Coordinates of C-alpha atoms in Angstrom, one line a residue:
X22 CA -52.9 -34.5 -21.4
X23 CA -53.2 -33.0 -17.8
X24 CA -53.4 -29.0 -17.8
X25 CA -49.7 -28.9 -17.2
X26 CA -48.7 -30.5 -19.6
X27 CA -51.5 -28.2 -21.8
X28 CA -50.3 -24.8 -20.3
X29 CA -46.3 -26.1 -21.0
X30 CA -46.7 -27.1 -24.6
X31 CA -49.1 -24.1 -25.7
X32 CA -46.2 -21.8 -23.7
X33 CA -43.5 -23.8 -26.1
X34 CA -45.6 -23.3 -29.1
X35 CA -45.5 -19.8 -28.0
X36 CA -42.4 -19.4 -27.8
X37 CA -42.1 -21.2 -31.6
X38 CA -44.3 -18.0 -33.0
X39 CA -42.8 -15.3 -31.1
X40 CA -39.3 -16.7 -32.9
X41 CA -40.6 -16.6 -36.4
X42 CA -42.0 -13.1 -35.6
X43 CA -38.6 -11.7 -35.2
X44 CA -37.8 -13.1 -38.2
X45 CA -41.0 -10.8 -40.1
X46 CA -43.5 -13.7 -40.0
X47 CA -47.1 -14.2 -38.9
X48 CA -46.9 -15.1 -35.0
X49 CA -48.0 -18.4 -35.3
X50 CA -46.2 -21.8 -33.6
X51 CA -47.0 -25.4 -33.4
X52 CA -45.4 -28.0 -31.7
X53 CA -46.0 -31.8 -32.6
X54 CA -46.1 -34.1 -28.9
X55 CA -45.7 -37.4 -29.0
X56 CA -48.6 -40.7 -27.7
X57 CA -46.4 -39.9 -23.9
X58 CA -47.8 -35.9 -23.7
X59 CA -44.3 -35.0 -23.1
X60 CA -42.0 -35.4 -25.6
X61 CA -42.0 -32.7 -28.6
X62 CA -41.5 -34.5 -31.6
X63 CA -41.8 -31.1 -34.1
X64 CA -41.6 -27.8 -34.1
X65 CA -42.9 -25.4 -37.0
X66 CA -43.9 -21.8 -37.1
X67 CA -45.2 -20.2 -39.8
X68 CA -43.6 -20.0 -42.9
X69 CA -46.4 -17.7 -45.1
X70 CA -49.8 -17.3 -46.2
X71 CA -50.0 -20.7 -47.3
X72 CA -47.8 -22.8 -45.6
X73 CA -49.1 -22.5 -41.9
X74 CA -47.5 -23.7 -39.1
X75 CA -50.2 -26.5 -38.1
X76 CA -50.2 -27.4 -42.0
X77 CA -46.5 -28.0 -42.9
X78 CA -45.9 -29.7 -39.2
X79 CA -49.1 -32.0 -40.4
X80 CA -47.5 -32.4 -43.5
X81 CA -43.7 -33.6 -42.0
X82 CA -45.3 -35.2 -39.0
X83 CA -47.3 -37.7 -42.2
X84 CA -43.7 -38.0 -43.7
X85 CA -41.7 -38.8 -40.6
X86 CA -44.5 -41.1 -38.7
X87 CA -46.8 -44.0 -39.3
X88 CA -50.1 -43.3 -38.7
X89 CA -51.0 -45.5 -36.0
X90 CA -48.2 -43.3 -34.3
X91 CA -49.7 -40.0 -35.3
X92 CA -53.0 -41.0 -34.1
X93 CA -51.6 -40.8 -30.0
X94 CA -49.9 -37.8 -30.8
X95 CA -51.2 -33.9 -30.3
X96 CA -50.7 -31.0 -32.5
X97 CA -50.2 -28.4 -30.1
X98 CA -50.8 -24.7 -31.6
X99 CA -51.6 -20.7 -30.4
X100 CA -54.5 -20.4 -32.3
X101 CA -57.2 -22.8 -33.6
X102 CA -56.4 -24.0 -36.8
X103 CA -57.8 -22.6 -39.6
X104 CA -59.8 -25.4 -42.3
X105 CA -56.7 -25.7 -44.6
X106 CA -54.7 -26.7 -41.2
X107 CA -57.4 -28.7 -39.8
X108 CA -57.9 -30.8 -43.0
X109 CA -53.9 -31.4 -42.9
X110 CA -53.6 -32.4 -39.4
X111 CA -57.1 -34.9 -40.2
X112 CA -54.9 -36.2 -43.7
X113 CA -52.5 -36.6 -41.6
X114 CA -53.4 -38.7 -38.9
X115 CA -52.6 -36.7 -35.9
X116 CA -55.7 -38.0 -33.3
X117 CA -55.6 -34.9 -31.0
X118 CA -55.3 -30.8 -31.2
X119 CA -54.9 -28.3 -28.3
X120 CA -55.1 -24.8 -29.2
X121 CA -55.0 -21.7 -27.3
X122 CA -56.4 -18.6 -28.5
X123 CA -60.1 -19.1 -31.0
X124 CA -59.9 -18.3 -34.5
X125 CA -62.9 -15.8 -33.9
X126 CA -60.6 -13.9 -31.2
X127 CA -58.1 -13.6 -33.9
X128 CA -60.4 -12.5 -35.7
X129 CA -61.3 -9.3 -33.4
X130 CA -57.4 -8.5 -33.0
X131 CA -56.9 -8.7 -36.9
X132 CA -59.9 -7.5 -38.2
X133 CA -60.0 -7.2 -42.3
X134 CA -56.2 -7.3 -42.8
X135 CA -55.4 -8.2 -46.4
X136 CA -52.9 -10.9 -45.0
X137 CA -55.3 -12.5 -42.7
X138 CA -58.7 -14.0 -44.5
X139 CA -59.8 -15.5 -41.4
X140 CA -62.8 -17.7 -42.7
X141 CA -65.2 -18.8 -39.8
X142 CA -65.3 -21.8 -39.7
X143 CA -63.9 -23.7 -36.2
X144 CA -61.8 -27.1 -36.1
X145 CA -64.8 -28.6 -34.4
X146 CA -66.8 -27.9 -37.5
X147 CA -64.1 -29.5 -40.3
X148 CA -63.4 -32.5 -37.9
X149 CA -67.1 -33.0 -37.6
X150 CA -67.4 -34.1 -41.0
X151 CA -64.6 -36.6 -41.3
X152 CA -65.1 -40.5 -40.1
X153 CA -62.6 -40.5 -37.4
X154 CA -62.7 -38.5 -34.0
X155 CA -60.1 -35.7 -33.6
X156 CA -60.1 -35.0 -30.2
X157 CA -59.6 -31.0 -29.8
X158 CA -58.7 -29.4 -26.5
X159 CA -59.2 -25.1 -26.6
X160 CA -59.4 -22.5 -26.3
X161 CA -57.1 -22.8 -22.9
X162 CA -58.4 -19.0 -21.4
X163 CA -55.5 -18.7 -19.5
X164 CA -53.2 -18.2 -21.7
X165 CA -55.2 -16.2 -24.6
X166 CA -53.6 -13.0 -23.3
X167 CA -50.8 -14.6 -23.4
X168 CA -50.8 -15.8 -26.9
X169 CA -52.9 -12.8 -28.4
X170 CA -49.9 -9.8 -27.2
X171 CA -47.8 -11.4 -30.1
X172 CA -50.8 -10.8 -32.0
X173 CA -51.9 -7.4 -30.9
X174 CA -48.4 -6.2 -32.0
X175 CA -47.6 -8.0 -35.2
X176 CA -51.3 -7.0 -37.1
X177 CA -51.2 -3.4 -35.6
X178 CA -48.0 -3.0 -37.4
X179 CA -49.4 -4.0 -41.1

């Protein structure tokens, strides 16, 4: 994936989580992009506490797509997936992630809110310990701003 094609689908997954905020949600977005780096495939923001974006996109992506499939496609999403998401998109089959903003930096902008158990533990970690090679792209630096304003605002207000 060239760093166009990185900054365009992190800006569409963006654009994912600043929908489901207006609708009251966590300001998280995924998009699914298919073994061509161009073509979005799935979108998914999140839903709640449980059903993440990057998890329930995983989870349709496994139902909608064969697995050699999955494993040319990229799970595109703001922020690094936490371990439940990670797990999924490994279950899953999907052979490549790109995230924008670190868990740890959403972390520092959500601090010890009761909706938000951020555990530390990176993607790099969880994928480490599986017998096939995720390939993970992120943080992408210049768009953290970007993707962390949604953030600032959202977890400010609860």
């Amino acid at each position: 994936m060239t760093p166009d094609q990185v900054t365009r689908h992190l800006r569409r997954a963006n654009e994912v989580a600043r929908a489901v905020l207006a609708k009251g949600r966590h300001p998280f977005g995924a998009v699914l992009v298919g073994p061509d780096d161009e073509t979005v495939l799935l979108e998914q923001g999140n839903v709640d506490g449980v059903n993440h974006a990057e998890a329930v996109l995983a989870r349709v992506a496994a139902h909608r797509f064969d697995a050699v499939t999955l494993w040319r496609c990229t799970l595109v999403t703001t922020v690094e997936p936490c371990a439940m998401c990670a797990g999924t998109q490994y279950w899953a089959h999907i052979g490549r992630l790109v995230y924008g903003l670190a868990e740890r930096d959403l972390l520092a902008l959500t601090g010890d809110h009761p909706e938000n158990p951020t555990l530390d533990l990176p993607c790099r970690e969880v994928f480490a310990r599986g017998q096939k090679s995720v390939q993970v792209i992120g943080p992408v630096p210049a768009l953290a701003d970007e993707i962390a304003a949604l953030h600032r605002d959202f977890w400010r207000r609860g």
